[in-house]
Short mmCIF file of C-alpha atoms and ligand atoms in Angstrom, two decimals:
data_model
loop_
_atom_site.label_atom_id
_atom_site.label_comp_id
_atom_site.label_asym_id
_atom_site.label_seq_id
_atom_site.Cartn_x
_atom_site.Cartn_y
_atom_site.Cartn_z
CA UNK B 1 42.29 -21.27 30.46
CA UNK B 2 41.28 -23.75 32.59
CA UNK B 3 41.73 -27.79 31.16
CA UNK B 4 39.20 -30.47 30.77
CA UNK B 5 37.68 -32.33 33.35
CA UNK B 6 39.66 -35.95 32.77
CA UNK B 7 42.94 -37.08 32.82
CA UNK B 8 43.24 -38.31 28.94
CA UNK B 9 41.49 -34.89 27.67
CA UNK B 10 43.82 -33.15 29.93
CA UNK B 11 46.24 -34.87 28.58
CA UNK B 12 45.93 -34.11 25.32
CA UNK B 13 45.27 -30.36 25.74
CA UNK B 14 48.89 -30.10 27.50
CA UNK B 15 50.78 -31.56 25.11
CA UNK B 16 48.72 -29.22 22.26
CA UNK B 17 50.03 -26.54 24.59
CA UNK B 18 53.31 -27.60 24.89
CA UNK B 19 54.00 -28.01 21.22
CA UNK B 20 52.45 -25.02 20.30
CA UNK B 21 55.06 -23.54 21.81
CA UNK B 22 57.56 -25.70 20.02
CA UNK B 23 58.75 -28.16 22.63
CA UNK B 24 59.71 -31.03 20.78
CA UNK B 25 59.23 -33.28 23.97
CA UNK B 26 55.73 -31.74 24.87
CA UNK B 27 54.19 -35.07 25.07
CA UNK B 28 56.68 -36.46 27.85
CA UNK B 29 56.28 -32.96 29.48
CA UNK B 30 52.60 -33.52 29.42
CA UNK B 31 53.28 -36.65 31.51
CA UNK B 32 56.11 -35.84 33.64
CA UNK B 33 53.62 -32.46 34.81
CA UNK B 34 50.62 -34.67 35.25
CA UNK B 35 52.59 -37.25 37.18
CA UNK B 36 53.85 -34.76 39.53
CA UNK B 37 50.42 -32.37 40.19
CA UNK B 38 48.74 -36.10 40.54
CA UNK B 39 51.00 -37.34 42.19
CA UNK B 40 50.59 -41.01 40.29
CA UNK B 41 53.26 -42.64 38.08
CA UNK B 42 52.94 -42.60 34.54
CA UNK B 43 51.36 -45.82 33.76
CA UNK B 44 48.56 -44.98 36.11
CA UNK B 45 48.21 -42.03 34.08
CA UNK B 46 47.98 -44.19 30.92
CA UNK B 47 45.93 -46.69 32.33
CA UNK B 48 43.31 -44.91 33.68
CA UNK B 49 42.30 -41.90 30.84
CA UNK B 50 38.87 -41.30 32.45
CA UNK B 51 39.88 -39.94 35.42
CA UNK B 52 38.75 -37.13 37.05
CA UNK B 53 40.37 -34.03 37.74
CA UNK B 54 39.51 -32.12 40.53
CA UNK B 55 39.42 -28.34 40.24
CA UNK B 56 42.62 -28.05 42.55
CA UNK B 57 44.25 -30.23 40.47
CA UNK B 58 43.39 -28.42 36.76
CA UNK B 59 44.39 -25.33 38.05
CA UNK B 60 47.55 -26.52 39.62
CA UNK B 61 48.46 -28.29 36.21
CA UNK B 62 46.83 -25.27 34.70
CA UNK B 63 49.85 -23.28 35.91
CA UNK B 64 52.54 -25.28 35.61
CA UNK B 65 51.91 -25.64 32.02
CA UNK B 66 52.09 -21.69 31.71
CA UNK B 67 55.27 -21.69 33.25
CA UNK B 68 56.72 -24.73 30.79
CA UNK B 69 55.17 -22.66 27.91
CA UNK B 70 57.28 -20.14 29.06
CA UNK B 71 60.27 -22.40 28.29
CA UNK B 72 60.82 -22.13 31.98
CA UNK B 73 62.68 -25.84 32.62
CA UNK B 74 61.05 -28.61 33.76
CA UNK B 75 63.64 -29.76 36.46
CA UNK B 76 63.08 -26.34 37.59
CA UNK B 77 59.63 -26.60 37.63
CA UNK B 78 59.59 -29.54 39.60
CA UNK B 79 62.48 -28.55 41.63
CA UNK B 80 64.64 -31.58 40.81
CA UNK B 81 66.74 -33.55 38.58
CA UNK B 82 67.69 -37.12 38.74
CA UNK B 83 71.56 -37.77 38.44
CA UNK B 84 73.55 -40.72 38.79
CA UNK B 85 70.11 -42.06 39.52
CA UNK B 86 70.20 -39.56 43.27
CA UNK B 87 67.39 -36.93 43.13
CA UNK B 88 69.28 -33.66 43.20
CA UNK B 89 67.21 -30.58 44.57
CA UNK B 90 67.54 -27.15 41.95
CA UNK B 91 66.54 -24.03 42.65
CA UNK B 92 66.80 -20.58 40.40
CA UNK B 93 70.10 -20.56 41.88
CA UNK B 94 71.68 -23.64 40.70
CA UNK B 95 72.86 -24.94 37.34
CA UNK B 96 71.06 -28.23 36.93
CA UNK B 97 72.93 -31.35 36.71
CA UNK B 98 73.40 -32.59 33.05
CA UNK B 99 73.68 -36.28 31.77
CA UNK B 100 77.05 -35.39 30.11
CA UNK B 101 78.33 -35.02 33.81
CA UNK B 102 78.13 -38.33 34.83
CA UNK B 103 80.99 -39.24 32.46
CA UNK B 104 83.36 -37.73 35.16
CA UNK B 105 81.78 -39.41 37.94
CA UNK B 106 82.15 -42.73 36.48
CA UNK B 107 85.64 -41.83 35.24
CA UNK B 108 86.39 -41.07 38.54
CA UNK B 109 85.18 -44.41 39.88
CA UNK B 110 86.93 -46.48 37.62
CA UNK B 111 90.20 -45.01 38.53
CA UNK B 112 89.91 -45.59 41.78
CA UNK B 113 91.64 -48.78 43.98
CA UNK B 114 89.94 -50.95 45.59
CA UNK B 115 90.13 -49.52 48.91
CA UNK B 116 88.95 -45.92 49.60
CA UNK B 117 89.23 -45.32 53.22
CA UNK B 118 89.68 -41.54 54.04
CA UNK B 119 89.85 -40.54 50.44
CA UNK B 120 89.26 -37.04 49.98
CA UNK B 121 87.73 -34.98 47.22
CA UNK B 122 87.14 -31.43 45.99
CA UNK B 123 84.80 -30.41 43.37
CA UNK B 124 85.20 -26.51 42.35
CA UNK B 125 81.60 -25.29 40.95
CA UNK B 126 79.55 -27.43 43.13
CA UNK B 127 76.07 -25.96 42.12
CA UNK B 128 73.96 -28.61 43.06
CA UNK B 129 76.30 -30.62 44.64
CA UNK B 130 75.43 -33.20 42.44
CA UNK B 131 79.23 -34.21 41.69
CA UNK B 132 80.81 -34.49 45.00
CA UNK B 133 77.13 -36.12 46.46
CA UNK B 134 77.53 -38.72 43.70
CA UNK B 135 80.94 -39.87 44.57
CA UNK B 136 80.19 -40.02 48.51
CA UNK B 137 77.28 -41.91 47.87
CA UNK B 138 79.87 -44.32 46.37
CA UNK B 139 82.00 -44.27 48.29
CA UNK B 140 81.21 -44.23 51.53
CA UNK B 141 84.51 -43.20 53.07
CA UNK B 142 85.18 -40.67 51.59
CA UNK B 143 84.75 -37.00 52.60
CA UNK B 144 84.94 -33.98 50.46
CA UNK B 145 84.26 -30.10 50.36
CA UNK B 146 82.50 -28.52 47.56
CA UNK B 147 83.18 -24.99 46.67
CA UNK B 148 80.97 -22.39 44.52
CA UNK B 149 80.71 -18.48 44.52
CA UNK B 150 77.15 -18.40 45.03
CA UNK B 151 76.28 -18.90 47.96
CA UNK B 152 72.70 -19.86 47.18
CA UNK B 153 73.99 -22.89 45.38
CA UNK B 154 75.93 -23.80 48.18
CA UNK B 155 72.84 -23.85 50.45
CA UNK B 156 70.81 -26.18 48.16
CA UNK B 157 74.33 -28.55 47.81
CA UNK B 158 74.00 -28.56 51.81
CA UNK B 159 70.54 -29.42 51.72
CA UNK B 160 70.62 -31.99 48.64
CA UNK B 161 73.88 -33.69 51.32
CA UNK B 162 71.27 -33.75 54.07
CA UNK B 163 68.67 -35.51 51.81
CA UNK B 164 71.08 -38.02 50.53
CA UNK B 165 72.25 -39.01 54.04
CA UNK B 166 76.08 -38.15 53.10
CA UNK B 167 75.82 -34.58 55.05
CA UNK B 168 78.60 -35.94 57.79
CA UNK B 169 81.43 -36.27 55.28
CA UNK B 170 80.26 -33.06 52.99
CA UNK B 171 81.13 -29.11 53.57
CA UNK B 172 80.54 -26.40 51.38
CA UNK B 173 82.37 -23.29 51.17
CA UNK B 174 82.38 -20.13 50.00
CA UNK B 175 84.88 -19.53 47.59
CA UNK B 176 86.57 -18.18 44.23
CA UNK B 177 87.62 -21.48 42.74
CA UNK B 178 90.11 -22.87 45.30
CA UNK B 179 91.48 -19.72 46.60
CA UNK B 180 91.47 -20.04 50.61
CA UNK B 181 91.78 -23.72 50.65
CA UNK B 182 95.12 -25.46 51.97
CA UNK B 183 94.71 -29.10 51.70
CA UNK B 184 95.70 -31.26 49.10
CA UNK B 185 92.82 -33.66 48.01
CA UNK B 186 93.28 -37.09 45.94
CA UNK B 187 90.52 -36.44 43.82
CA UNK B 188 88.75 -32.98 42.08
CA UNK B 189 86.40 -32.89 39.97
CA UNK B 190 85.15 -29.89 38.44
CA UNK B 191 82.53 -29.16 36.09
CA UNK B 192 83.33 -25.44 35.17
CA UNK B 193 80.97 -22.71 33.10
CA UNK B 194 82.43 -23.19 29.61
CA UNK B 195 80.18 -21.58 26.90
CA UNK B 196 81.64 -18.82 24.91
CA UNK B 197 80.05 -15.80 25.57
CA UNK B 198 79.24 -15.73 21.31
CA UNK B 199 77.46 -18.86 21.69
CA UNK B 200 74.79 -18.01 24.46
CA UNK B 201 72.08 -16.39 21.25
CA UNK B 202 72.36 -19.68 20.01
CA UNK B 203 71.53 -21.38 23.25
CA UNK B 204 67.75 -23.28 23.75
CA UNK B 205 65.85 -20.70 25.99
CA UNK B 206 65.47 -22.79 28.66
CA UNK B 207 69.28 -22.53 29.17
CA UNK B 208 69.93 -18.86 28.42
CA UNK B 209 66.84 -17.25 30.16
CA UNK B 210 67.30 -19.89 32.85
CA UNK B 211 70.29 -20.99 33.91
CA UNK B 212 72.18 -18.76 36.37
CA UNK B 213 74.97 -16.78 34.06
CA UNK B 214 78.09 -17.50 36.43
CA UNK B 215 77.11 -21.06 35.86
CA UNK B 216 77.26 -20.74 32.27
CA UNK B 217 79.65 -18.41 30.73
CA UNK B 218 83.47 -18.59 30.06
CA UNK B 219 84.60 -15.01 28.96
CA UNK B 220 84.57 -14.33 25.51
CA UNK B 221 86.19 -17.68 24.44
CA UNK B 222 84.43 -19.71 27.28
CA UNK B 223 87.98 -20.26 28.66
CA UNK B 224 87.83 -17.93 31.45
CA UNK B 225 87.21 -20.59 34.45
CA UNK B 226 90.21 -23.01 32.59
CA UNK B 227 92.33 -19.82 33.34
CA UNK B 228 91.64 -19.09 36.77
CA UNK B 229 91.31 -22.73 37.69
CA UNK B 230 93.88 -24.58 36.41
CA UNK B 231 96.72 -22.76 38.03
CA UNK B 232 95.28 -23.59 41.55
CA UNK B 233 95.23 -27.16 41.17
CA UNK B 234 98.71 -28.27 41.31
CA UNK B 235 98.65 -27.12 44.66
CA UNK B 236 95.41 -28.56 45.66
CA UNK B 237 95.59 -32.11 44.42
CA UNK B 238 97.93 -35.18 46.69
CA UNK B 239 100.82 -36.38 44.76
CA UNK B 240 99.07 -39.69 44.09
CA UNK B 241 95.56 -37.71 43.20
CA UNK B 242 93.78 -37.25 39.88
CA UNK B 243 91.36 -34.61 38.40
CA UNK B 244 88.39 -35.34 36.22
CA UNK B 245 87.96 -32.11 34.64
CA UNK B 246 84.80 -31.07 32.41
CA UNK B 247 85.00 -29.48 28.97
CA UNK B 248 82.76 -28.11 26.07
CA UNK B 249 82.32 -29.65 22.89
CA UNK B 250 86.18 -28.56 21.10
CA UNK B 251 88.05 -27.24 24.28
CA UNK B 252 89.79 -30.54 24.34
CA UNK B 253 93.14 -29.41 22.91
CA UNK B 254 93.45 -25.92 24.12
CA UNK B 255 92.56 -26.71 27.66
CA UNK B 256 95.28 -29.63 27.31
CA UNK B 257 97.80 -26.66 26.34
CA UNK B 258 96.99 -25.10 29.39
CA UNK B 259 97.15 -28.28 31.56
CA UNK B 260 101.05 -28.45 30.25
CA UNK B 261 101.65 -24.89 31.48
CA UNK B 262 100.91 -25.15 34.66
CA UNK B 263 103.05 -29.10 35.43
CA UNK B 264 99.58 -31.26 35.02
CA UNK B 265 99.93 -33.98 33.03
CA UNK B 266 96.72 -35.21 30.62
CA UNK B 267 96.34 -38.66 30.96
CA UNK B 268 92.88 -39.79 29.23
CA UNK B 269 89.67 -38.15 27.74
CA UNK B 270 86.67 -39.64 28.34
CA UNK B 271 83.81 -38.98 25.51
CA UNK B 272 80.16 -38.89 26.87
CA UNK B 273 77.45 -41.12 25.61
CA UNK B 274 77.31 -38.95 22.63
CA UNK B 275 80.57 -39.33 21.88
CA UNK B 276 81.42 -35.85 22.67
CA UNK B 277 85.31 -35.14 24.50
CA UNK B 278 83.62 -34.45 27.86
CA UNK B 279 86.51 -35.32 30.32
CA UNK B 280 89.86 -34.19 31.15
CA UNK B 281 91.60 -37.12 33.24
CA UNK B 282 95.08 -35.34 34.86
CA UNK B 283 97.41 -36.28 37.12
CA UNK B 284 100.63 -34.86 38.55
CA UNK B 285 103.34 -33.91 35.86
CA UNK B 286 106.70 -35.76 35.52
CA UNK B 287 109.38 -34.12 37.61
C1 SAM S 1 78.39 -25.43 34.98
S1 SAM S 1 78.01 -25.12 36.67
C2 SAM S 1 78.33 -26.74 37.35
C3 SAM S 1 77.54 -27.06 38.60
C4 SAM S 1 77.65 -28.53 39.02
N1 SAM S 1 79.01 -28.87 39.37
C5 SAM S 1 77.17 -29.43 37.89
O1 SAM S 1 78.01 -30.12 37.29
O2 SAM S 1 75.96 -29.46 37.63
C6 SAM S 1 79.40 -24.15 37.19
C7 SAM S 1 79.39 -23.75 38.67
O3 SAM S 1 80.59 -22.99 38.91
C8 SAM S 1 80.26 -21.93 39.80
N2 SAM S 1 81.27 -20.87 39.66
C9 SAM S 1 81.37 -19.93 38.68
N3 SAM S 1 82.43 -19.14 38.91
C10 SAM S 1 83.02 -19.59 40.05
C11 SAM S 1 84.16 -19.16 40.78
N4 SAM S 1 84.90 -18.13 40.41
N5 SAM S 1 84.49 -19.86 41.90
C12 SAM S 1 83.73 -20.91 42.32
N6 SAM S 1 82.63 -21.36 41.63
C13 SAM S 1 82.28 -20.69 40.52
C14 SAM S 1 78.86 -21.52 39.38
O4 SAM S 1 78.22 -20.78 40.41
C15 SAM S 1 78.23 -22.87 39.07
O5 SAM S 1 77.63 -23.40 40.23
#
């Protein structure tokens, strides 16, 4: 159905669309669409209501909107996602970067000294890339590698390190969690798929029809990747290192049972700005 002719009718007609469909942001959808098939920001949008859309441009909108109604999500649509304020390019391929996730990154900077030269860091389920390309765009002396097992994510984490100028100190590699890799690194970071494979019905559409399914499940209890992982890592972190783990909503105190198992040692948990246990910080056990 093709849209009216101006950019405040227009306006209004997507976000009728949008909600009919029950997104509860269809409004700031509406926008965030128009912006991008316009190609304006969104107080030109605002301030200007009367004007025209082209053709092109309707049907362009015109589709995008189909594919939003289709609960489809909008990073996706637009093929990016803003984290720690970096644009991070997603494809069907890669889980996109969540707010929640910056809590590690900042964790991770905080813990830091003052000097970083060299410092080297591994982050196991790169997707994106959006962890490790925050923290070298940080810090920039730092190098790290980024693992995943698709390797479709890895080529948009090697493309998203090429766009954010940090592609020298970045590699990407094929892997099953850190299997293959001999090097002890002073910082992970890991952001691993965690939901229970009960709770995926009860997941918003635009995650369970979406997201890629190795990015989001955990085995029946969603502690699958905890099991694999955390074994590997005593071996892979320096003796002075630390690891800024990622866990679901609850998983706090039996992935801290597991961290004791295997001679980690929990130090902190960070809580994410809604006030959710979102961070594992470990270190080294006690000898
Ligand atoms: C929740 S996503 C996190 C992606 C990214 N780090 C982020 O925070 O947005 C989990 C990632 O782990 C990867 N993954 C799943 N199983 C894996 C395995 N056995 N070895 C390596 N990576 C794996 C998935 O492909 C996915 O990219």
């Amino acid at each position: 159905m093709t849209l009216p002719d101006t950019v405040g009718a227009a306006f209004d007609e997507v976000s009728r669309r949008l909600s009919g469909v029950g997104i509860a942001s269809a409004r700031l959808d509406a926008r965030v669409l128009m912006s991008s098939v316009l190609g304006v920001d969104q107080a030109t949008l605002y301030g200007h209501p009367e004007r025209p859309l082209s053709a092109g441009e309707g049907a362009r909108l015109a589709d995008l909107v189909a594919r939003r109604r289709r609960r489809e999500p909008l990073a996706r649509i637009l093929g990016w996602r803003e984290f720690w304020s970096l644009p991070m390019g997603v494809t069907a391929d890669t889980f996109i970067p969540r707010p929640e996730t910056e809590t590690l990154v900042e964790a991770a900077l905080d813990r830091l000294p003052g000097g970083n030269a060299g410092i080297s860091i591994l982050d196991l389920g790169t997707g994106s890339g959006c962890l490790l390309l925050a923290l070298l765009s940080e810090l920039p002396a730092a190098w790290g590698v980024g693992v995943d097992i698709s390797a479709a994510a890895l080529a948009t984490a090697a493309a998203n390190a090429l766009s954010l100028g940090v592609a020298e100190r970045a590699r990407f590699v094929l892997a099953d969690w850190g299997s293959g890799l001999r090097f002890r690194f002073d910082l992970i970071v890991a952001n691993p798929p965690y939901v229970g494979d009960g709770e995926l019905a009860g997941l918003a559409p635009e995650v369970a029809a979406f997201e890629p399914r190795q990015a989001l499940t955990g085995g029946p209890d969603g502690m699958d990747a905890y099991r694999a992982l955390l074994p590997q890592l005593c071996r892979l972190l320096a003796t002075d290192g630390a690891i800024f783990l990622e866990i679901g909503a609850g998983q706090a105190a039996p992935v801290a049972a597991m961290i004791r198992r295997h001679g980690l040692q929990l130090i902190d948990i960070k809580r994410d700005l809604s006030k959710i246990e979102r961070c594992l910080v470990i270190v080294p056990g006690r000898r």
